[in-house]
Short mmCIF file of C-alpha atoms and ligand atoms in Angstrom, two decimals:
data_model
loop_
_atom_site.label_atom_id
_atom_site.label_comp_id
_atom_site.label_asym_id
_atom_site.label_seq_id
_atom_site.Cartn_x
_atom_site.Cartn_y
_atom_site.Cartn_z
CA MET A 28 0.02 -0.06 0.12
CA SER A 29 1.43 3.35 -1.17
CA ILE A 30 1.57 6.06 1.35
CA ASP A 31 0.42 8.25 -1.67
CA ASN A 32 -2.91 6.48 -1.70
CA PRO A 33 -5.32 9.38 -2.03
CA CYS A 34 -7.88 7.65 0.19
CA LEU A 35 -5.55 7.85 3.10
CA THR A 36 -6.01 11.63 3.17
CA CYS A 37 -9.70 11.48 2.35
CA GLY A 38 -12.19 9.06 3.76
CA ALA A 39 -15.24 11.16 2.39
CA CYS A 40 -17.15 8.16 1.01
CA CYS A 41 -17.08 6.42 4.39
CA ALA A 42 -18.62 9.51 5.80
CA TYR A 43 -21.14 10.24 3.13
CA PHE A 44 -22.96 7.16 1.69
CA ARG A 45 -25.09 4.58 3.26
CA VAL A 46 -22.71 1.45 2.98
CA SER A 47 -25.17 -1.37 2.58
CA PHE A 48 -24.78 -4.86 1.52
CA PHE A 49 -26.26 -8.31 1.67
CA TRP A 50 -26.59 -9.66 5.21
CA GLY A 51 -24.89 -12.88 4.16
CA GLU A 52 -21.56 -10.94 4.32
CA CYS A 53 -21.92 -10.76 8.08
CA ALA A 54 -19.75 -12.94 10.23
CA SER A 55 -22.77 -14.81 11.73
CA SER A 56 -23.78 -15.90 8.25
CA GLY A 57 -20.18 -16.95 7.27
CA GLY A 58 -18.89 -13.77 6.01
CA ALA A 59 -16.19 -11.37 7.30
CA VAL A 60 -18.04 -8.26 8.43
CA PRO A 61 -18.51 -8.13 12.25
CA ASP A 62 -22.23 -8.20 12.99
CA SER A 63 -21.67 -5.48 15.83
CA ALA A 64 -20.52 -3.12 13.09
CA THR A 65 -23.65 -3.29 11.08
CA VAL A 66 -27.37 -2.47 11.33
CA GLN A 67 -30.27 -3.98 9.44
CA VAL A 68 -31.85 -1.62 6.91
CA SER A 69 -34.04 -4.05 4.95
CA PRO A 70 -35.27 -7.69 5.06
CA PHE A 71 -31.98 -8.72 3.22
CA HIS A 72 -29.59 -5.82 3.73
CA VAL A 73 -27.39 -4.45 6.47
CA ALA A 74 -25.55 -1.15 6.46
CA MET A 75 -22.28 -0.22 8.22
CA LEU A 76 -23.18 1.24 11.46
CA GLY A 77 -23.14 5.07 11.42
CA THR A 78 -24.03 5.19 7.66
CA GLU A 79 -27.66 4.34 7.99
CA ALA A 80 -28.71 7.97 8.34
CA LYS A 81 -27.36 11.35 7.59
CA PRO A 82 -24.89 12.73 8.57
CA ALA A 83 -23.18 9.44 7.98
CA ARG A 84 -19.92 8.16 9.35
CA CYS A 85 -18.97 4.56 9.34
CA VAL A 86 -18.06 3.08 12.78
CA GLY A 87 -14.98 1.59 11.14
CA LEU A 88 -13.47 5.00 10.06
CA MET A 89 -10.74 6.34 12.18
CA GLY A 90 -9.21 9.83 11.84
CA ASP A 91 -10.25 13.12 10.42
CA VAL A 92 -11.87 13.21 6.95
CA GLY A 93 -9.70 15.11 4.49
CA CYS A 94 -6.65 14.96 6.80
CA GLY A 95 -5.65 11.43 7.70
CA VAL A 96 -7.88 8.24 7.91
CA ARG A 97 -7.81 4.62 8.12
CA CYS A 98 -10.36 1.75 7.90
CA THR A 99 -10.16 -0.19 11.22
CA LEU A 100 -12.13 -3.05 9.53
CA TYR A 101 -10.07 -3.08 6.31
CA GLU A 102 -9.58 -6.94 6.20
CA GLN A 103 -13.22 -7.39 7.17
CA ARG A 104 -14.86 -4.93 4.92
CA SER A 105 -17.86 -5.64 2.73
CA SER A 106 -17.91 -6.11 -1.00
CA THR A 107 -19.45 -2.61 -1.25
CA CYS A 108 -16.30 -1.15 0.27
CA ARG A 109 -14.02 -3.38 -1.77
CA GLU A 110 -15.57 -2.47 -5.01
CA PHE A 111 -15.61 1.26 -4.51
CA GLU A 112 -12.55 2.74 -5.99
CA ALA A 113 -10.95 6.10 -6.07
CA SER A 114 -11.51 8.11 -9.28
CA TRP A 115 -9.00 7.39 -12.04
CA VAL A 116 -7.75 4.02 -10.53
CA ASP A 117 -7.01 2.16 -13.71
CA GLY A 118 -8.15 5.14 -15.62
CA GLN A 119 -11.74 5.09 -14.57
CA HIS A 120 -13.72 8.00 -13.36
CA ASN A 121 -15.91 7.47 -10.21
CA ALA A 122 -18.44 10.26 -10.05
CA HIS A 123 -19.50 8.96 -6.58
CA CYS A 124 -15.99 9.52 -5.29
CA ASP A 125 -16.23 13.14 -6.59
CA THR A 126 -19.53 13.59 -4.84
CA ALA A 127 -18.45 12.30 -1.56
CA ARG A 128 -15.30 14.45 -1.73
CA ALA A 129 -17.32 17.63 -2.68
CA ALA A 130 -19.62 17.03 0.28
CA HIS A 131 -16.59 17.41 2.44
CA GLY A 132 -15.13 20.39 0.61
CA LEU A 133 -12.55 18.33 -1.14
CA PRO A 134 -11.61 18.83 -4.91
CA PRO A 135 -12.18 15.91 -7.24
CA LEU A 136 -9.19 13.76 -7.92
CA MET A 137 -7.67 14.40 -11.31
CA PRO A 138 -6.12 12.10 -13.72
CA PRO A 139 -3.62 10.62 -14.18
CA LEU A 140 -2.82 9.18 -10.83
CA GLU A 141 0.69 8.13 -10.45
CA PRO A 142 1.07 4.80 -12.27
CA GLN A 143 2.63 3.05 -9.30
CA LEU A 144 -0.44 3.74 -7.20
CA SER A 145 -3.06 1.14 -6.65
CA PRO A 146 -5.33 2.93 -4.27
CA ASP A 147 -7.73 0.72 -2.32
CA ARG A 148 -10.31 2.68 -0.39
CA VAL A 149 -9.11 3.85 2.97
CA ALA A 150 -6.63 1.04 3.50
S1 LIG B 10 -13.96 1.12 3.97
FE1 LIG B 10 -13.97 0.73 6.12
S2 LIG B 10 -14.42 2.73 7.14
FE2 LIG B 10 -14.99 2.84 4.89
S3 LIG B 10 -17.19 2.37 4.85
FE3 LIG B 10 -16.03 0.42 4.49
S4 LIG B 10 -15.76 -0.52 6.59
FE4 LIG B 10 -16.32 1.64 6.88
S1 LIG B 11 -12.65 6.48 -2.83
FE1 LIG B 11 -12.62 8.64 -3.24
S2 LIG B 11 -14.04 9.48 -1.74
FE2 LIG B 11 -13.39 7.48 -1.04
S3 LIG B 11 -11.62 7.65 0.36
FE3 LIG B 11 -10.92 7.31 -1.74
S4 LIG B 11 -10.59 9.40 -2.64
FE4 LIG B 11 -11.92 9.63 -0.81
#
């Protein structure tokens, strides 16, 4: 993990969106996400605790958004977290990344990211 990973000085998406996923990803169902870090939001879905209502902030997020953050549940995070990538990783724009950053007063990431970077969200 590069220290230049833009997510390490951001964390906006973890403090903006409802981070929901199928309950089967919870540890009690054979998955990895600790049940205690989730809340049920529909018959088949849970959300990361703290993201079920606005203002959102995932219980797993440590640090100050826009300064320095890390995910305390990184190895146990859901597919929703694993699949959400910073804008311009692999050359792909992620408008949702821009939206979350803007909500916290952060500018959008601009391409190209350094080629050696392989940012994974809030590692
Ligand atoms: S990456 Fe970590 S801090 Fe961010 S929403 Fe997922 S579990 Fe929470
Ligand atoms: S994916 Fe985007 S919004 Fe989320 S932490 Fe990384 S740079 Fe910030």
